[in-house]
PDB file of C-alpha atoms in Angstrom:
ATOM      1  CA  MET A   6      13.369  26.026  22.292  1.00  0.00           C
ATOM      2  CA  ILE A   7      11.793  22.658  20.728  1.00  0.00           C
ATOM      3  CA  ALA A   8      14.231  19.330  22.040  1.00  0.00           C
ATOM      4  CA  PRO A   9      10.971  16.218  21.881  1.00  0.00           C
ATOM      5  CA  HIS A  10      12.853  13.772  22.655  1.00  0.00           C
ATOM      6  CA  TYR A  11      10.521  12.082  24.767  1.00  0.00           C
ATOM      7  CA  GLY A  12       7.465  14.222  22.919  1.00  0.00           C
ATOM      8  CA  ILE A  13       6.171  15.199  19.557  1.00  0.00           C
ATOM      9  CA  ASP A  14       5.624  18.518  18.025  1.00  0.00           C
ATOM     10  CA  VAL A  15       2.678  19.688  15.669  1.00  0.00           C
ATOM     11  CA  PHE A  16       3.374  22.261  13.614  1.00  0.00           C
ATOM     12  CA  CYS A  17       0.109  23.543  12.149  1.00  0.00           C
ATOM     13  CA  ILE A  18       0.308  25.735   9.552  1.00  0.00           C
ATOM     14  CA  PRO A  19      -2.134  27.625   7.427  1.00  0.00           C
ATOM     15  CA  LEU A  20      -0.554  27.900   3.775  1.00  0.00           C
ATOM     16  CA  SER A  21      -2.519  30.970   2.768  1.00  0.00           C
ATOM     17  CA  ASP A  22       0.345  33.096   5.230  1.00  0.00           C
ATOM     18  CA  TRP A  23       3.173  31.996   2.993  1.00  0.00           C
ATOM     19  CA  LEU A  24       1.823  31.926  -0.491  1.00  0.00           C
ATOM     20  CA  PRO A  25       2.804  35.274  -1.298  1.00  0.00           C
ATOM     21  CA  TYR A  26       6.581  34.246   0.107  1.00  0.00           C
ATOM     22  CA  GLY A  27       6.657  31.417  -2.287  1.00  0.00           C
ATOM     23  CA  ASN A  28       9.596  32.136  -3.829  1.00  0.00           C
ATOM     24  CA  ALA A  29      11.696  32.937  -0.832  1.00  0.00           C
ATOM     25  CA  LEU A  30      10.009  29.238  -0.063  1.00  0.00           C
ATOM     26  CA  THR A  31      11.549  27.550  -3.411  1.00  0.00           C
ATOM     27  CA  SER A  32      14.673  28.192  -2.511  1.00  0.00           C
ATOM     28  CA  CYS A  33      14.593  26.277   0.644  1.00  0.00           C
ATOM     29  CA  LEU A  34      14.067  23.554  -1.632  1.00  0.00           C
ATOM     30  CA  SER A  35      17.302  21.089  -2.562  1.00  0.00           C
ATOM     31  CA  PRO A  36      17.907  19.418  -6.247  1.00  0.00           C
ATOM     32  CA  THR A  37      16.822  16.111  -4.508  1.00  0.00           C
ATOM     33  CA  ASP A  38      13.093  17.384  -2.735  1.00  0.00           C
ATOM     34  CA  PHE A  39      10.936  15.138  -5.779  1.00  0.00           C
ATOM     35  CA  SER A  40      13.911  14.256  -8.080  1.00  0.00           C
ATOM     36  CA  ASP A  41      12.053  10.448  -7.513  1.00  0.00           C
ATOM     37  CA  SER A  42       8.028  12.127  -8.473  1.00  0.00           C
ATOM     38  CA  LYS A  43       6.910  10.279 -12.704  1.00  0.00           C
ATOM     39  CA  GLN A  44       3.973  13.519 -12.021  1.00  0.00           C
ATOM     40  CA  SER A  45       3.848  17.182 -12.076  1.00  0.00           C
ATOM     41  CA  VAL A  46       5.111  18.375  -8.100  1.00  0.00           C
ATOM     42  CA  SER A  47       2.196  21.153  -7.111  1.00  0.00           C
ATOM     43  CA  ASP A  48       3.320  24.195  -5.718  1.00  0.00           C
ATOM     44  CA  GLN A  49       1.344  23.266  -2.347  1.00  0.00           C
ATOM     45  CA  ARG A  50       3.364  20.434  -2.081  1.00  0.00           C
ATOM     46  CA  LYS A  51       7.029  22.473  -2.790  1.00  0.00           C
ATOM     47  CA  PHE A  52       5.999  25.136   0.227  1.00  0.00           C
ATOM     48  CA  VAL A  53       4.963  22.231   2.147  1.00  0.00           C
ATOM     49  CA  ARG A  54       8.017  20.660   1.890  1.00  0.00           C
ATOM     50  CA  ALA A  55       9.682  24.020   1.896  1.00  0.00           C
ATOM     51  CA  LEU A  56       8.242  23.984   5.112  1.00  0.00           C
ATOM     52  CA  LEU A  57      10.070  21.013   6.451  1.00  0.00           C
ATOM     53  CA  ARG A  58      12.628  22.371   5.864  1.00  0.00           C
ATOM     54  CA  MET A  59      13.428  25.417   7.404  1.00  0.00           C
ATOM     55  CA  ILE A  60      11.484  23.730  10.998  1.00  0.00           C
ATOM     56  CA  VAL A  61      13.913  20.323  11.022  1.00  0.00           C
ATOM     57  CA  GLY A  62      16.730  23.613  10.097  1.00  0.00           C
ATOM     58  CA  VAL A  63      15.167  24.948  13.393  1.00  0.00           C
ATOM     59  CA  TYR A  64      15.805  21.306  15.432  1.00  0.00           C
ATOM     60  CA  THR A  65      20.161  20.903  12.795  1.00  0.00           C
ATOM     61  CA  HIS A  66      20.909  23.906  13.373  1.00  0.00           C
ATOM     62  CA  GLN A  67      21.155  24.141   8.909  1.00  0.00           C
ATOM     63  CA  GLU A  68      20.060  25.617   6.401  1.00  0.00           C
ATOM     64  CA  PRO A  69      16.856  24.643   5.512  1.00  0.00           C
ATOM     65  CA  GLU A  70      18.387  22.779   1.811  1.00  0.00           C
ATOM     66  CA  GLU A  71      21.496  21.261   3.359  1.00  0.00           C
ATOM     67  CA  VAL A  72      18.663  19.326   5.363  1.00  0.00           C
ATOM     68  CA  CYS A  73      19.096  15.611   4.481  1.00  0.00           C
ATOM     69  CA  LEU A  74      15.768  14.139   3.697  1.00  0.00           C
ATOM     70  CA  GLU A  75      15.537  10.562   2.694  1.00  0.00           C
ATOM     71  CA  LYS A  76      13.153   8.115   1.681  1.00  0.00           C
ATOM     72  CA  ASP A  77      13.798   4.581   3.329  1.00  0.00           C
ATOM     73  CA  ALA A  78      13.219   1.678   2.730  1.00  0.00           C
ATOM     74  CA  SER A  79       9.581   0.713   2.637  1.00  0.00           C
ATOM     75  CA  GLY A  80       9.261   5.136   1.589  1.00  0.00           C
ATOM     76  CA  LYS A  81       8.695   7.010   4.720  1.00  0.00           C
ATOM     77  CA  LEU A  82      10.304  10.631   4.237  1.00  0.00           C
ATOM     78  CA  THR A  83      13.122  11.153   7.553  1.00  0.00           C
ATOM     79  CA  VAL A  84      15.825  12.836   8.288  1.00  0.00           C
ATOM     80  CA  ALA A  85      19.069  11.339   7.022  1.00  0.00           C
ATOM     81  CA  ALA A  86      22.716  12.307   8.692  1.00  0.00           C
ATOM     82  CA  SER A  87      20.994  14.997  11.867  1.00  0.00           C
ATOM     83  CA  PRO A  88      23.606  17.162  13.544  1.00  0.00           C
ATOM     84  CA  ILE A  89      22.057  17.097  16.279  1.00  0.00           C
ATOM     85  CA  MET A  90      19.586  13.691  17.243  1.00  0.00           C
ATOM     86  CA  PRO A  91      17.914  10.674  15.435  1.00  0.00           C
ATOM     87  CA  LEU A  92      14.147  13.248  13.675  1.00  0.00           C
ATOM     88  CA  GLN A  93      11.148  11.508  12.267  1.00  0.00           C
ATOM     89  CA  VAL A  94       9.085  14.087  10.405  1.00  0.00           C
ATOM     90  CA  THR A  95       6.119  13.798   8.904  1.00  0.00           C
ATOM     91  CA  VAL A  96       3.414  15.961   6.501  1.00  0.00           C
ATOM     92  CA  SER A  97       0.122  16.833   5.850  1.00  0.00           C
ATOM     93  CA  HIS A  98      -1.662  19.351   3.985  1.00  0.00           C
ATOM     94  CA  THR A  99      -5.342  19.961   2.126  1.00  0.00           C
ATOM     95  CA  ASP A 100      -6.241  23.547   1.043  1.00  0.00           C
ATOM     96  CA  ASP A 101      -4.750  25.841   3.195  1.00  0.00           C
ATOM     97  CA  ARG A 102      -4.014  23.918   6.311  1.00  0.00           C
ATOM     98  CA  ALA A 103      -1.240  21.838   6.392  1.00  0.00           C
ATOM     99  CA  LEU A 104       0.603  19.866   9.606  1.00  0.00           C
ATOM    100  CA  ILE A 105       4.277  18.910  10.057  1.00  0.00           C
ATOM    101  CA  ALA A 106       5.261  16.838  13.293  1.00  0.00           C
ATOM    102  CA  VAL A 107       8.942  15.856  14.713  1.00  0.00           C
ATOM    103  CA  SER A 108       9.680  13.624  17.193  1.00  0.00           C
ATOM    104  CA  GLY A 109      12.815  12.328  18.221  1.00  0.00           C
ATOM    105  CA  TYR A 110      12.291   8.881  20.126  1.00  0.00           C
ATOM    106  CA  ALA A 111       9.419   7.216  18.047  1.00  0.00           C
ATOM    107  CA  ARG A 112       7.759   6.775  14.593  1.00  0.00           C
ATOM    108  CA  ILE A 113       5.464   8.791  14.119  1.00  0.00           C
ATOM    109  CA  GLY A 114       2.545   9.840  11.901  1.00  0.00           C
ATOM    110  CA  VAL A 115       0.564  13.126  11.012  1.00  0.00           C
ATOM    111  CA  ASP A 116      -2.995  13.309   8.623  1.00  0.00           C
ATOM    112  CA  ILE A 117      -4.833  16.240   8.251  1.00  0.00           C
ATOM    113  CA  GLU A 118      -8.583  16.272   6.423  1.00  0.00           C
ATOM    114  CA  ARG A 119     -10.891  18.400   5.146  1.00  0.00           C
ATOM    115  CA  VAL A 120     -14.486  17.532   6.392  1.00  0.00           C
ATOM    116  CA  VAL A 121     -16.819  17.814   3.167  1.00  0.00           C
ATOM    117  CA  SER A 122     -19.383  15.903   1.979  1.00  0.00           C
ATOM    118  CA  ARG A 123     -18.281  13.491  -0.761  1.00  0.00           C
ATOM    119  CA  ARG A 124     -19.592  10.959  -3.556  1.00  0.00           C
ATOM    120  CA  ASN A 125     -19.995   7.343  -1.976  1.00  0.00           C
ATOM    121  CA  MET A 126     -18.502   7.683   1.835  1.00  0.00           C
ATOM    122  CA  GLY A 127     -20.889   4.367   2.522  1.00  0.00           C
ATOM    123  CA  GLU A 128     -18.445   2.639  -0.058  1.00  0.00           C
ATOM    124  CA  VAL A 129     -15.196   3.778   1.351  1.00  0.00           C
ATOM    125  CA  ALA A 130     -16.356   2.933   4.342  1.00  0.00           C
ATOM    126  CA  LYS A 131     -17.742  -0.309   3.594  1.00  0.00           C
ATOM    127  CA  ARG A 132     -14.335  -1.392   2.141  1.00  0.00           C
ATOM    128  CA  VAL A 133     -12.008   0.373   4.492  1.00  0.00           C
ATOM    129  CA  PHE A 134     -13.448   0.625   7.631  1.00  0.00           C
ATOM    130  CA  SER A 135     -14.371  -2.106  10.694  1.00  0.00           C
ATOM    131  CA  ASP A 136     -17.611  -3.680  10.470  1.00  0.00           C
ATOM    132  CA  ALA A 137     -17.435  -2.040  14.385  1.00  0.00           C
ATOM    133  CA  GLN A 138     -16.833   1.668  12.818  1.00  0.00           C
ATOM    134  CA  ASN A 139     -19.609   1.441  10.233  1.00  0.00           C
ATOM    135  CA  GLU A 140     -21.791  -0.162  12.839  1.00  0.00           C
ATOM    136  CA  LEU A 141     -20.660   3.247  14.789  1.00  0.00           C
ATOM    137  CA  LEU A 142     -21.469   5.041  11.434  1.00  0.00           C
ATOM    138  CA  THR A 143     -24.777   4.069  10.389  1.00  0.00           C
ATOM    139  CA  SER A 144     -25.786   4.663  13.681  1.00  0.00           C
ATOM    140  CA  TYR A 145     -24.448   8.703  13.793  1.00  0.00           C
ATOM    141  CA  HIS A 146     -26.841  12.015  11.981  1.00  0.00           C
ATOM    142  CA  PRO A 147     -25.567  12.065   9.033  1.00  0.00           C
ATOM    143  CA  ALA A 148     -23.644  15.440  10.000  1.00  0.00           C
ATOM    144  CA  LYS A 149     -22.252  13.692  12.694  1.00  0.00           C
ATOM    145  CA  ARG A 150     -21.244  10.361  10.753  1.00  0.00           C
ATOM    146  CA  ARG A 151     -19.139  12.576   7.919  1.00  0.00           C
ATOM    147  CA  ARG A 152     -17.061  14.058  10.839  1.00  0.00           C
ATOM    148  CA  GLN A 153     -16.594  10.419  12.212  1.00  0.00           C
ATOM    149  CA  PHE A 154     -15.273   9.381   8.844  1.00  0.00           C
ATOM    150  CA  TYR A 155     -12.565  11.356   8.407  1.00  0.00           C
ATOM    151  CA  THR A 156     -12.093  11.311  12.198  1.00  0.00           C
ATOM    152  CA  PHE A 157     -11.579   7.475  11.604  1.00  0.00           C
ATOM    153  CA  TRP A 158      -9.819   8.506   7.920  1.00  0.00           C
ATOM    154  CA  CYS A 159      -6.492  10.281   9.457  1.00  0.00           C
ATOM    155  CA  ARG A 160      -5.882   7.386  12.112  1.00  0.00           C
ATOM    156  CA  LYS A 161      -5.582   5.536   9.532  1.00  0.00           C
ATOM    157  CA  GLU A 162      -3.756   7.666   7.211  1.00  0.00           C
ATOM    158  CA  ALA A 163      -1.850   8.617   9.806  1.00  0.00           C
ATOM    159  CA  ASN A 164      -1.352   4.791  11.293  1.00  0.00           C
ATOM    160  CA  ALA A 165      -0.227   3.926   7.681  1.00  0.00           C
ATOM    161  CA  LYS A 166       2.404   6.963   7.369  1.00  0.00           C
ATOM    162  CA  VAL A 167       3.519   5.916  10.754  1.00  0.00           C
ATOM    163  CA  PHE A 168       4.946   2.029   9.945  1.00  0.00           C
ATOM    164  CA  GLY A 169       5.273   3.672   5.816  1.00  0.00           C
ATOM    165  CA  SER A 170       2.832   0.615   5.319  1.00  0.00           C
ATOM    166  CA  GLY A 171       1.450   2.910   2.365  1.00  0.00           C
ATOM    167  CA  PHE A 172      -2.819   2.972   0.547  1.00  0.00           C
ATOM    168  CA  MET A 173      -2.172  -1.338   0.923  1.00  0.00           C
ATOM    169  CA  SER A 174      -2.684  -1.126   4.687  1.00  0.00           C
ATOM    170  CA  MET A 175      -5.929   1.344   3.664  1.00  0.00           C
ATOM    171  CA  LEU A 176      -7.338  -1.238   1.595  1.00  0.00           C
ATOM    172  CA  GLN A 177      -7.396  -3.262   5.558  1.00  0.00           C
ATOM    173  CA  LYS A 178     -10.708  -2.840   7.579  1.00  0.00           C
ATOM    174  CA  GLU A 179      -8.142  -3.198  10.338  1.00  0.00           C
ATOM    175  CA  THR A 180      -8.077   0.090  11.387  1.00  0.00           C
ATOM    176  CA  THR A 181      -6.892   0.537  14.954  1.00  0.00           C
ATOM    177  CA  ASP A 182      -3.423  -1.908  14.843  1.00  0.00           C
ATOM    178  CA  SER A 183      -2.361  -2.627  18.810  1.00  0.00           C
ATOM    179  CA  LYS A 184       1.151  -1.119  18.124  1.00  0.00           C
ATOM    180  CA  THR A 185      -0.365   2.112  17.558  1.00  0.00           C
ATOM    181  CA  HIS A 186      -1.185   5.357  19.697  1.00  0.00           C
ATOM    182  CA  TYR A 187      -3.133   8.278  18.318  1.00  0.00           C
ATOM    183  CA  PHE A 188      -3.613  11.670  19.076  1.00  0.00           C
ATOM    184  CA  GLU A 189      -6.186  14.008  18.367  1.00  0.00           C
ATOM    185  CA  ILE A 190      -5.639  17.805  16.911  1.00  0.00           C
ATOM    186  CA  VAL A 191      -7.772  19.885  17.196  1.00  0.00           C
ATOM    187  CA  GLN A 192      -8.148  22.260  14.315  1.00  0.00           C
ATOM    188  CA  PRO A 193     -10.629  25.272  12.551  1.00  0.00           C
ATOM    189  CA  PRO A 194     -13.975  23.925  12.424  1.00  0.00           C
ATOM    190  CA  GLY A 195     -14.098  21.781   9.016  1.00  0.00           C
ATOM    191  CA  TYR A 196     -11.119  19.598   9.672  1.00  0.00           C
ATOM    192  CA  VAL A 197      -9.699  17.184  11.294  1.00  0.00           C
ATOM    193  CA  ALA A 198      -6.418  16.105  12.047  1.00  0.00           C
ATOM    194  CA  CYS A 199      -4.378  13.309  13.511  1.00  0.00           C
ATOM    195  CA  VAL A 200      -1.149  11.898  14.757  1.00  0.00           C
ATOM    196  CA  ALA A 201       0.288   8.711  15.808  1.00  0.00           C
ATOM    197  CA  SER A 202       3.466   7.249  16.950  1.00  0.00           C
ATOM    198  CA  ASP A 203       5.181   3.792  17.137  1.00  0.00           C
ATOM    199  CA  HIS A 204       5.446   4.650  21.195  1.00  0.00           C
ATOM    200  CA  ALA A 205       3.018   5.797  23.771  1.00  0.00           C
ATOM    201  CA  ILE A 206       2.641   9.590  23.559  1.00  0.00           C
ATOM    202  CA  HIS A 207       2.989  10.985  26.940  1.00  0.00           C
ATOM    203  CA  LYS A 208       2.927  14.857  25.160  1.00  0.00           C
ATOM    204  CA  VAL A 209       2.399  17.835  22.367  1.00  0.00           C
ATOM    205  CA  ASP A 210       3.248  20.373  22.523  1.00  0.00           C
ATOM    206  CA  MET A 211       2.022  22.456  18.978  1.00  0.00           C
ATOM    207  CA  TYR A 212       3.393  25.699  17.339  1.00  0.00           C
ATOM    208  CA  ALA A 213       2.810  27.810  14.831  1.00  0.00           C
ATOM    209  CA  ILE A 214       4.547  29.311  12.359  1.00  0.00           C
ATOM    210  CA  LYS A 215       4.258  33.265  10.900  1.00  0.00           C
ATOM    211  CA  PRO A 216       6.582  34.801   7.955  1.00  0.00           C
ATOM    212  CA  LEU A 217       6.989  38.034   9.276  1.00  0.00           C
ATOM    213  CA  ASN A 218       9.771  39.822   5.835  1.00  0.00           C
ATOM    214  CA  ASN A 219      10.185  38.675   2.706  1.00  0.00           C
ATOM    215  CA  ASP A 220      13.193  37.301   4.069  1.00  0.00           C
ATOM    216  CA  VAL A 221      11.510  34.281   5.522  1.00  0.00           C
ATOM    217  CA  ARG A 222      14.244  32.396   5.032  1.00  0.00           C
ATOM    218  CA  MET A 223      16.142  33.714   8.615  1.00  0.00           C
ATOM    219  CA  MET A 224      12.382  35.928   9.038  1.00  0.00           C
ATOM    220  CA  TYR A 225       9.846  34.038  10.955  1.00  0.00           C
ATOM    221  CA  ASP A 226       7.817  33.489  13.916  1.00  0.00           C
ATOM    222  CA  ILE A 227       7.285  30.352  16.035  1.00  0.00           C
ATOM    223  CA  GLU A 228       4.783  30.626  18.560  1.00  0.00           C
ATOM    224  CA  ARG A 229       3.718  28.010  20.998  1.00  0.00           C
ATOM    225  CA  ILE A 230      -0.043  27.554  20.778  1.00  0.00           C
ATOM    226  CA  GLU A 231      -2.606  25.988  22.250  1.00  0.00           C
ATOM    227  CA  CYS A 232      -4.751  23.918  20.895  1.00  0.00           C
ATOM    228  CA  GLU A 233      -7.623  22.931  22.995  1.00  0.00           C
ATOM    229  CA  GLY A 234      -9.260  19.793  23.519  1.00  0.00           C
ATOM    230  CA  SER A 235      -5.817  18.235  21.512  1.00  0.00           C
ATOM    231  CA  HIS A 236      -6.138  13.849  23.070  1.00  0.00           C
ATOM    232  CA  ALA A 237      -4.780  11.201  22.775  1.00  0.00           C
ATOM    233  CA  TYR A 238      -7.605   8.535  21.538  1.00  0.00           C
ATOM    234  CA  GLU A 239      -8.046   5.621  23.742  1.00  0.00           C
ATOM    235  CA  LYS A 240      -7.049   1.842  22.977  1.00  0.00           C
ATOM    236  CA  ASN A 241      -9.698   0.262  21.072  1.00  0.00           C
TER     237      ASN A 241
ATOM    238  CA  MET B  29     -35.505   9.318 -29.643  1.00  0.00           C
ATOM    239  CA  LYS B  30     -32.523   6.929 -30.130  1.00  0.00           C
ATOM    240  CA  LYS B  31     -30.495   6.742 -26.612  1.00  0.00           C
ATOM    241  CA  THR B  32     -26.925   6.225 -27.005  1.00  0.00           C
ATOM    242  CA  GLU B  33     -24.672   4.392 -25.134  1.00  0.00           C
ATOM    243  CA  LYS B  34     -21.750   5.814 -24.095  1.00  0.00           C
ATOM    244  CA  SER B  35     -17.881   4.802 -24.239  1.00  0.00           C
ATOM    245  CA  SER B  36     -16.152   3.542 -22.263  1.00  0.00           C
ATOM    246  CA  GLU B  37     -13.859   6.588 -22.398  1.00  0.00           C
ATOM    247  CA  GLN B  38     -17.224   9.227 -21.493  1.00  0.00           C
ATOM    248  CA  LYS B  39     -18.231   7.269 -18.560  1.00  0.00           C
ATOM    249  CA  LEU B  40     -14.647   6.607 -16.783  1.00  0.00           C
ATOM    250  CA  SER B  41     -14.465  10.256 -17.403  1.00  0.00           C
ATOM    251  CA  ASP B  42     -18.614  10.417 -15.478  1.00  0.00           C
ATOM    252  CA  CYS B  43     -16.108   8.362 -12.959  1.00  0.00           C
ATOM    253  CA  PHE B  44     -14.110  11.082 -12.140  1.00  0.00           C
ATOM    254  CA  VAL B  45     -16.535  14.140 -12.979  1.00  0.00           C
ATOM    255  CA  ASP B  46     -19.060  12.215 -10.780  1.00  0.00           C
ATOM    256  CA  SER B  47     -16.296  11.335  -7.486  1.00  0.00           C
ATOM    257  CA  LEU B  48     -13.754  14.240  -8.337  1.00  0.00           C
ATOM    258  CA  GLY B  49     -16.074  16.833  -8.847  1.00  0.00           C
ATOM    259  CA  LEU B  50     -14.098  17.164 -11.539  1.00  0.00           C
ATOM    260  CA  GLU B  51     -13.869  20.236 -15.093  1.00  0.00           C
ATOM    261  CA  ALA B  52     -14.517  16.856 -18.418  1.00  0.00           C
ATOM    262  CA  GLY B  53     -12.082  19.057 -19.773  1.00  0.00           C
ATOM    263  CA  SER B  54      -9.055  18.704 -17.008  1.00  0.00           C
ATOM    264  CA  ILE B  55      -9.879  15.115 -17.944  1.00  0.00           C
ATOM    265  CA  THR B  56      -6.527  14.237 -19.372  1.00  0.00           C
ATOM    266  CA  ASP B  57      -4.560  10.391 -19.952  1.00  0.00           C
ATOM    267  CA  SER B  58      -1.851  12.509 -18.259  1.00  0.00           C
ATOM    268  CA  LEU B  59      -3.872  12.854 -15.376  1.00  0.00           C
ATOM    269  CA  GLY B  60      -2.234  11.261 -12.078  1.00  0.00           C
ATOM    270  CA  TYR B  61      -3.117  10.658  -8.887  1.00  0.00           C
ATOM    271  CA  ASN B  62      -1.731  13.324  -5.644  1.00  0.00           C
ATOM    272  CA  THR B  63      -1.302  15.977  -8.447  1.00  0.00           C
ATOM    273  CA  ILE B  64      -4.212  17.074  -7.786  1.00  0.00           C
ATOM    274  CA  PRO B  65      -6.280  18.058  -4.197  1.00  0.00           C
ATOM    275  CA  GLN B  66      -8.870  16.631  -5.271  1.00  0.00           C
ATOM    276  CA  TRP B  67      -7.454  13.423  -6.561  1.00  0.00           C
ATOM    277  CA  ASP B  68      -6.708  12.885  -2.597  1.00  0.00           C
ATOM    278  CA  SER B  69      -6.160   9.227  -0.928  1.00  0.00           C
ATOM    279  CA  ILE B  70      -9.911   9.644   0.571  1.00  0.00           C
ATOM    280  CA  GLY B  71     -11.122  10.954  -3.232  1.00  0.00           C
ATOM    281  CA  HIS B  72      -9.047   7.549  -5.531  1.00  0.00           C
ATOM    282  CA  MET B  73     -11.206   5.254  -3.439  1.00  0.00           C
ATOM    283  CA  ALA B  74     -14.553   7.125  -3.604  1.00  0.00           C
ATOM    284  CA  LEU B  75     -13.614   7.130  -7.613  1.00  0.00           C
ATOM    285  CA  ILE B  76     -12.809   3.895  -7.196  1.00  0.00           C
ATOM    286  CA  ALA B  77     -16.055   2.811  -5.692  1.00  0.00           C
ATOM    287  CA  GLU B  78     -17.847   4.764  -9.232  1.00  0.00           C
ATOM    288  CA  MET B  79     -15.952   2.821 -11.119  1.00  0.00           C
ATOM    289  CA  GLU B  80     -16.741  -0.548  -9.854  1.00  0.00           C
ATOM    290  CA  LYS B  81     -20.106   1.241  -9.453  1.00  0.00           C
ATOM    291  CA  VAL B  82     -20.348   1.916 -13.583  1.00  0.00           C
ATOM    292  CA  PHE B  83     -18.082  -0.684 -15.094  1.00  0.00           C
ATOM    293  CA  ASP B  84     -19.804  -3.605 -12.672  1.00  0.00           C
ATOM    294  CA  VAL B  85     -16.750  -4.799 -11.635  1.00  0.00           C
ATOM    295  CA  THR B  86     -14.378  -5.445  -8.133  1.00  0.00           C
ATOM    296  CA  LEU B  87     -10.681  -4.259  -8.591  1.00  0.00           C
ATOM    297  CA  ASP B  88      -8.452  -5.998  -6.624  1.00  0.00           C
ATOM    298  CA  THR B  89      -6.478  -4.040  -4.106  1.00  0.00           C
ATOM    299  CA  ASP B  90      -3.243  -4.017  -6.514  1.00  0.00           C
ATOM    300  CA  ASP B  91      -5.232  -2.174  -9.206  1.00  0.00           C
ATOM    301  CA  ILE B  92      -6.402   0.445  -6.442  1.00  0.00           C
ATOM    302  CA  ILE B  93      -3.566   1.040  -5.726  1.00  0.00           C
ATOM    303  CA  SER B  94      -1.574   0.732  -8.815  1.00  0.00           C
ATOM    304  CA  MET B  95      -4.477   3.470 -10.439  1.00  0.00           C
ATOM    305  CA  SER B  96      -1.971   5.793 -10.516  1.00  0.00           C
ATOM    306  CA  THR B  97      -2.958   7.948 -13.448  1.00  0.00           C
ATOM    307  CA  VAL B  98      -5.871   8.417 -16.388  1.00  0.00           C
ATOM    308  CA  LYS B  99      -4.415   6.281 -17.811  1.00  0.00           C
ATOM    309  CA  LYS B 100      -3.189   3.405 -16.118  1.00  0.00           C
ATOM    310  CA  ALA B 101      -6.957   3.601 -15.178  1.00  0.00           C
ATOM    311  CA  LYS B 102      -7.494   2.513 -18.530  1.00  0.00           C
ATOM    312  CA  GLU B 103      -4.734   0.230 -18.416  1.00  0.00           C
ATOM    313  CA  ILE B 104      -6.623  -1.483 -15.363  1.00  0.00           C
ATOM    314  CA  LEU B 105     -10.220  -1.512 -16.271  1.00  0.00           C
ATOM    315  CA  GLY B 106      -9.372  -3.523 -19.594  1.00  0.00           C
ATOM    316  CA  LYS B 107      -8.084  -6.623 -17.222  1.00  0.00           C
ATOM    317  CA  TYR B 108     -11.375  -6.471 -16.337  1.00  0.00           C
ATOM    318  CA  GLY B 109     -12.967  -6.384 -20.087  1.00  0.00           C
ATOM    319  CA  VAL B 110     -13.721  -3.151 -20.471  1.00  0.00           C
ATOM    320  CA  SER B 111     -12.532  -1.336 -24.021  1.00  0.00           C
ATOM    321  CA  PHE B 112     -11.463   1.656 -24.728  1.00  0.00           C
ATOM    322  CA  ASN B 113     -10.748   0.889 -28.112  1.00  0.00           C
ATOM    323  CA  ALA B 114     -13.943   2.450 -29.480  1.00  0.00           C
ATOM    324  CA  ALA B 115     -13.612   5.721 -27.524  1.00  0.00           C
ATOM    325  CA  LYS B 116     -14.371   8.515 -30.287  1.00  0.00           C
ATOM    326  CA  LYS B 117     -12.825  12.896 -29.834  1.00  0.00           C
TER     327      LYS B 117
END
């Protein structure tokens, strides 16, 4: 089914589909999950980690809790000791939506954001976006400006995840790293999403993963979906 | 009617309320970045912008990155001359 040797597979997940199965989901977690976290971990993060384990397990033919997830030196989550092939993974979630991306060939980062009005967006834009991006933002009607703000932000955050460069790189104004390639993933209205990679993105396949009954570890459905309008960004 | 100056504690609480849309009662020293949906990466930057306006400071990049809890925010603001000693319950 899925063999992302030269492409990226992106799983688009409405989390509300999985909330009724929270207990079964958390049984997919490993004791090592969040063991380094100094703060409380939200249920949403636990569910997304469990789904990540389930999805990676499909590639590696392992039980979810057997999947070996580690953080590399830069803090980026990786699949260690994959028995099938090297795998890169990245996750993002907001409100009811989660994206999990998997690749066998490149470092990847994904981000999804809900487009909402926030205080101080202008100040944030001036701080983190380039002058050209700010000029573009100010030329737009407020509703379009808001969406574009999040589009730029998604690219920035996805890029930071590719290189494990964290928040530090988010604060640098140069958004478009020459080594980074971006692909916009069309999401339901009110959301924007982007996947980034350190290699040219030849192919992005999108899937939905849905629970079929209470035995979510065994009984779920993965279905290829079309996200019409999804496209690679022009380099700039 | 005499107008009383808000304490630094109250001002910081207002920053969280106004920039993240939180209830004032939910803001405790242990509240941390990424532990609630509102305090995500964009929310963090909106909060920083609010704090800079309210306290008339410009935070260094290292301080922006290390501001992981409300308690840490107070420590960082302390470096910029903002005192939280006079906070009243």
